[in-house]
């Protein structure tokens, strides 16, 4: 962010992006039931590079505890299966032609606690990111006020708005975390 202009909308956009990243990260955590989002973080070695699984295959949920991955190119079935196994999600894919079926196993209490810890780490990472955005905004305001480009009362109003946006983003992060924690711990 340039130190010559203050843009509250940009600060809010950057904070919202942090919340969105958290929601995407949390969607990838396994909760004991099938979800097409479970495989979102997986990348596959294909065509001389890495591609997201969802670009190479369709993912569906035929049963509550089963995922079905329909690979578009039959030549990539082995690579997709390997990527799923190596993703460290505790999944064991079974291949039938161009279709890969993945039974979602029950979560143990210990695994649930590990997933909650991971969710807390994701949330803390995004809280830190939001605080960095806040710090950037506050530094711009202090510089503008110090250089006489905005009056003190305007700087204070803008600082209050930045703090309000920060509080809202942190509250949204906390809310997403609590929701995911309940989802993971529900047997």
mmCIF file with all atom_site columns, N, CA and C in Angstrom, residues 20-50:
data_model
loop_
_atom_site.group_PDB
_atom_site.id
_atom_site.type_symbol
_atom_site.label_atom_id
_atom_site.label_alt_id
_atom_site.label_comp_id
_atom_site.label_asym_id
_atom_site.label_entity_id
_atom_site.label_seq_id
_atom_site.pdbx_PDB_ins_code
_atom_site.Cartn_x
_atom_site.Cartn_y
_atom_site.Cartn_z
_atom_site.occupancy
_atom_site.B_iso_or_equiv
_atom_site.pdbx_formal_charge
_atom_site.auth_seq_id
_atom_site.auth_comp_id
_atom_site.auth_asym_id
_atom_site.auth_atom_id
_atom_site.pdbx_PDB_model_num
ATOM 1  N N  . UNK A 1 20 ? -11.733 -15.141 3.530   1.00 0.00 ? 20 UNK A N  1
ATOM 2  C CA . UNK A 1 20 ? -12.047 -16.092 2.465   1.00 0.00 ? 20 UNK A CA 1
ATOM 3  C C  . UNK A 1 20 ? -11.020 -17.220 2.395   1.00 0.00 ? 20 UNK A C  1
ATOM 4  N N  . UNK A 1 21 ? -9.746  -16.879 2.584   1.00 0.00 ? 21 UNK A N  1
ATOM 5  C CA . UNK A 1 21 ? -8.686  -17.896 2.591   1.00 0.00 ? 21 UNK A CA 1
ATOM 6  C C  . UNK A 1 21 ? -8.941  -18.886 3.729   1.00 0.00 ? 21 UNK A C  1
ATOM 7  N N  . UNK A 1 22 ? -9.299  -18.364 4.893   1.00 0.00 ? 22 UNK A N  1
ATOM 8  C CA . UNK A 1 22 ? -9.584  -19.244 6.028   1.00 0.00 ? 22 UNK A CA 1
ATOM 9  C C  . UNK A 1 22 ? -10.736 -20.192 5.696   1.00 0.00 ? 22 UNK A C  1
ATOM 10 N N  . UNK A 1 23 ? -11.806 -19.661 5.153   1.00 0.00 ? 23 UNK A N  1
ATOM 11 C CA . UNK A 1 23 ? -12.966 -20.499 4.836   1.00 0.00 ? 23 UNK A CA 1
ATOM 12 C C  . UNK A 1 23 ? -12.597 -21.592 3.844   1.00 0.00 ? 23 UNK A C  1
ATOM 13 N N  . UNK A 1 24 ? -11.752 -21.264 2.883   1.00 0.00 ? 24 UNK A N  1
ATOM 14 C CA . UNK A 1 24 ? -11.302 -22.268 1.910   1.00 0.00 ? 24 UNK A CA 1
ATOM 15 C C  . UNK A 1 24 ? -10.435 -23.318 2.599   1.00 0.00 ? 24 UNK A C  1
ATOM 16 N N  . UNK A 1 25 ? -9.523  -22.867 3.480   1.00 0.00 ? 25 UNK A N  1
ATOM 17 C CA . UNK A 1 25 ? -8.679  -23.807 4.219   1.00 0.00 ? 25 UNK A CA 1
ATOM 18 C C  . UNK A 1 25 ? -9.525  -24.734 5.094   1.00 0.00 ? 25 UNK A C  1
ATOM 19 N N  . UNK A 1 26 ? -10.506 -24.168 5.774   1.00 0.00 ? 26 UNK A N  1
ATOM 20 C CA . UNK A 1 26 ? -11.358 -24.975 6.654   1.00 0.00 ? 26 UNK A CA 1
ATOM 21 C C  . UNK A 1 26 ? -12.201 -25.963 5.860   1.00 0.00 ? 26 UNK A C  1
ATOM 22 N N  . UNK A 1 27 ? -12.611 -25.581 4.656   1.00 0.00 ? 27 UNK A N  1
ATOM 23 C CA . UNK A 1 27 ? -13.417 -26.483 3.827   1.00 0.00 ? 27 UNK A CA 1
ATOM 24 C C  . UNK A 1 27 ? -12.625 -27.731 3.460   1.00 0.00 ? 27 UNK A C  1
ATOM 25 N N  . UNK A 1 28 ? -11.299 -27.625 3.419   1.00 0.00 ? 28 UNK A N  1
ATOM 26 C CA . UNK A 1 28 ? -10.465 -28.765 3.083   1.00 0.00 ? 28 UNK A CA 1
ATOM 27 C C  . UNK A 1 28 ? -10.224 -29.716 4.239   1.00 0.00 ? 28 UNK A C  1
ATOM 28 N N  . UNK A 1 29 ? -10.620 -29.332 5.450   1.00 0.00 ? 29 UNK A N  1
ATOM 29 C CA . UNK A 1 29 ? -10.455 -30.224 6.605   1.00 0.00 ? 29 UNK A CA 1
ATOM 30 C C  . UNK A 1 29 ? -11.581 -31.250 6.619   1.00 0.00 ? 29 UNK A C  1
ATOM 31 N N  . UNK A 1 30 ? -11.205 -32.487 6.794   1.00 0.00 ? 30 UNK A N  1
ATOM 32 C CA . UNK A 1 30 ? -12.164 -33.590 6.766   1.00 0.00 ? 30 UNK A CA 1
ATOM 33 C C  . UNK A 1 30 ? -12.993 -33.615 8.042   1.00 0.00 ? 30 UNK A C  1
ATOM 34 N N  . UNK A 1 31 ? -14.286 -33.806 7.882   1.00 0.00 ? 31 UNK A N  1
ATOM 35 C CA . UNK A 1 31 ? -15.169 -33.812 9.046   1.00 0.00 ? 31 UNK A CA 1
ATOM 36 C C  . UNK A 1 31 ? -15.843 -35.154 9.281   1.00 0.00 ? 31 UNK A C  1
ATOM 37 N N  . UNK A 1 32 ? -15.492 -36.167 8.510   1.00 0.00 ? 32 UNK A N  1
ATOM 38 C CA . UNK A 1 32 ? -16.109 -37.470 8.715   1.00 0.00 ? 32 UNK A CA 1
ATOM 39 C C  . UNK A 1 32 ? -17.235 -37.751 7.748   1.00 0.00 ? 32 UNK A C  1
ATOM 40 N N  . UNK A 1 33 ? -17.631 -36.747 6.979   1.00 0.00 ? 33 UNK A N  1
ATOM 41 C CA . UNK A 1 33 ? -18.616 -37.001 5.940   1.00 0.00 ? 33 UNK A CA 1
ATOM 42 C C  . UNK A 1 33 ? -18.079 -36.433 4.629   1.00 0.00 ? 33 UNK A C  1
ATOM 43 N N  . UNK A 1 34 ? -18.549 -36.973 3.536   1.00 0.00 ? 34 UNK A N  1
ATOM 44 C CA . UNK A 1 34 ? -18.029 -36.608 2.227   1.00 0.00 ? 34 UNK A CA 1
ATOM 45 C C  . UNK A 1 34 ? -18.402 -35.173 1.857   1.00 0.00 ? 34 UNK A C  1
ATOM 46 N N  . UNK A 1 35 ? -17.454 -34.491 1.246   1.00 0.00 ? 35 UNK A N  1
ATOM 47 C CA . UNK A 1 35 ? -17.666 -33.139 0.743   1.00 0.00 ? 35 UNK A CA 1
ATOM 48 C C  . UNK A 1 35 ? -16.774 -32.956 -0.479  1.00 0.00 ? 35 UNK A C  1
ATOM 49 N N  . UNK A 1 36 ? -17.315 -32.376 -1.548  1.00 0.00 ? 36 UNK A N  1
ATOM 50 C CA . UNK A 1 36 ? -16.500 -32.175 -2.752  1.00 0.00 ? 36 UNK A CA 1
ATOM 51 C C  . UNK A 1 36 ? -15.327 -31.246 -2.469  1.00 0.00 ? 36 UNK A C  1
ATOM 52 N N  . UNK A 1 37 ? -15.444 -30.390 -1.447  1.00 0.00 ? 37 UNK A N  1
ATOM 53 C CA . UNK A 1 37 ? -14.364 -29.462 -1.087  1.00 0.00 ? 37 UNK A CA 1
ATOM 54 C C  . UNK A 1 37 ? -13.172 -30.173 -0.455  1.00 0.00 ? 37 UNK A C  1
ATOM 55 N N  . UNK A 1 38 ? -13.359 -31.391 -0.014  1.00 0.00 ? 38 UNK A N  1
ATOM 56 C CA . UNK A 1 38 ? -12.306 -32.124 0.672   1.00 0.00 ? 38 UNK A CA 1
ATOM 57 C C  . UNK A 1 38 ? -11.057 -32.283 -0.201  1.00 0.00 ? 38 UNK A C  1
ATOM 58 N N  . UNK A 1 39 ? -11.249 -32.400 -1.496  1.00 0.00 ? 39 UNK A N  1
ATOM 59 C CA . UNK A 1 39 ? -10.127 -32.634 -2.402  1.00 0.00 ? 39 UNK A CA 1
ATOM 60 C C  . UNK A 1 39 ? -9.594  -31.356 -3.045  1.00 0.00 ? 39 UNK A C  1
ATOM 61 N N  . UNK A 1 40 ? -10.153 -30.203 -2.707  1.00 0.00 ? 40 UNK A N  1
ATOM 62 C CA . UNK A 1 40 ? -9.732  -28.929 -3.307  1.00 0.00 ? 40 UNK A CA 1
ATOM 63 C C  . UNK A 1 40 ? -8.237  -28.645 -3.196  1.00 0.00 ? 40 UNK A C  1
ATOM 64 N N  . UNK A 1 41 ? -7.598  -28.910 -2.056  1.00 0.00 ? 41 UNK A N  1
ATOM 65 C CA . UNK A 1 41 ? -6.181  -28.547 -1.957  1.00 0.00 ? 41 UNK A CA 1
ATOM 66 C C  . UNK A 1 41 ? -5.231  -29.462 -2.746  1.00 0.00 ? 41 UNK A C  1
ATOM 67 N N  . UNK A 1 42 ? -5.736  -30.548 -3.288  1.00 0.00 ? 42 UNK A N  1
ATOM 68 C CA . UNK A 1 42 ? -4.866  -31.533 -3.934  1.00 0.00 ? 42 UNK A CA 1
ATOM 69 C C  . UNK A 1 42 ? -4.432  -31.056 -5.318  1.00 0.00 ? 42 UNK A C  1
ATOM 70 N N  . UNK A 1 43 ? -3.119  -31.151 -5.565  1.00 0.00 ? 43 UNK A N  1
ATOM 71 C CA . UNK A 1 43 ? -2.586  -30.889 -6.897  1.00 0.00 ? 43 UNK A CA 1
ATOM 72 C C  . UNK A 1 43 ? -1.991  -32.182 -7.437  1.00 0.00 ? 43 UNK A C  1
ATOM 73 N N  . UNK A 1 44 ? -2.061  -32.320 -8.756  1.00 0.00 ? 44 UNK A N  1
ATOM 74 C CA . UNK A 1 44 ? -1.652  -33.552 -9.424  1.00 0.00 ? 44 UNK A CA 1
ATOM 75 C C  . UNK A 1 44 ? -0.550  -33.231 -10.430 1.00 0.00 ? 44 UNK A C  1
ATOM 76 N N  . UNK A 1 45 ? 0.452   -34.107 -10.491 1.00 0.00 ? 45 UNK A N  1
ATOM 77 C CA . UNK A 1 45 ? 1.514   -33.986 -11.495 1.00 0.00 ? 45 UNK A CA 1
ATOM 78 C C  . UNK A 1 45 ? 0.913   -34.427 -12.828 1.00 0.00 ? 45 UNK A C  1
ATOM 79 N N  . UNK A 1 46 ? 0.712   -33.475 -13.756 1.00 0.00 ? 46 UNK A N  1
ATOM 80 C CA . UNK A 1 46 ? 0.065   -33.795 -15.023 1.00 0.00 ? 46 UNK A CA 1
ATOM 81 C C  . UNK A 1 46 ? 0.535   -32.840 -16.115 1.00 0.00 ? 46 UNK A C  1
ATOM 82 N N  . UNK A 1 47 ? 0.708   -33.367 -17.300 1.00 0.00 ? 47 UNK A N  1
ATOM 83 C CA . UNK A 1 47 ? 1.068   -32.563 -18.469 1.00 0.00 ? 47 UNK A CA 1
ATOM 84 C C  . UNK A 1 47 ? 2.328   -31.728 -18.240 1.00 0.00 ? 47 UNK A C  1
ATOM 85 N N  . UNK A 1 48 ? 3.298   -32.267 -17.521 1.00 0.00 ? 48 UNK A N  1
ATOM 86 C CA . UNK A 1 48 ? 4.561   -31.582 -17.310 1.00 0.00 ? 48 UNK A CA 1
ATOM 87 C C  . UNK A 1 48 ? 4.525   -30.508 -16.240 1.00 0.00 ? 48 UNK A C  1
ATOM 88 N N  . UNK A 1 49 ? 3.472   -30.427 -15.451 1.00 0.00 ? 49 UNK A N  1
ATOM 89 C CA . UNK A 1 49 ? 3.364   -29.436 -14.373 1.00 0.00 ? 49 UNK A CA 1
ATOM 90 C C  . UNK A 1 49 ? 2.409   -29.933 -13.310 1.00 0.00 ? 49 UNK A C  1
ATOM 91 N N  . UNK A 1 50 ? 2.045   -29.039 -12.408 1.00 0.00 ? 50 UNK A N  1
ATOM 92 C CA . UNK A 1 50 ? 1.082   -29.393 -11.352 1.00 0.00 ? 50 UNK A CA 1
ATOM 93 C C  . UNK A 1 50 ? -0.237  -28.698 -11.649 1.00 0.00 ? 50 UNK A C  1
#
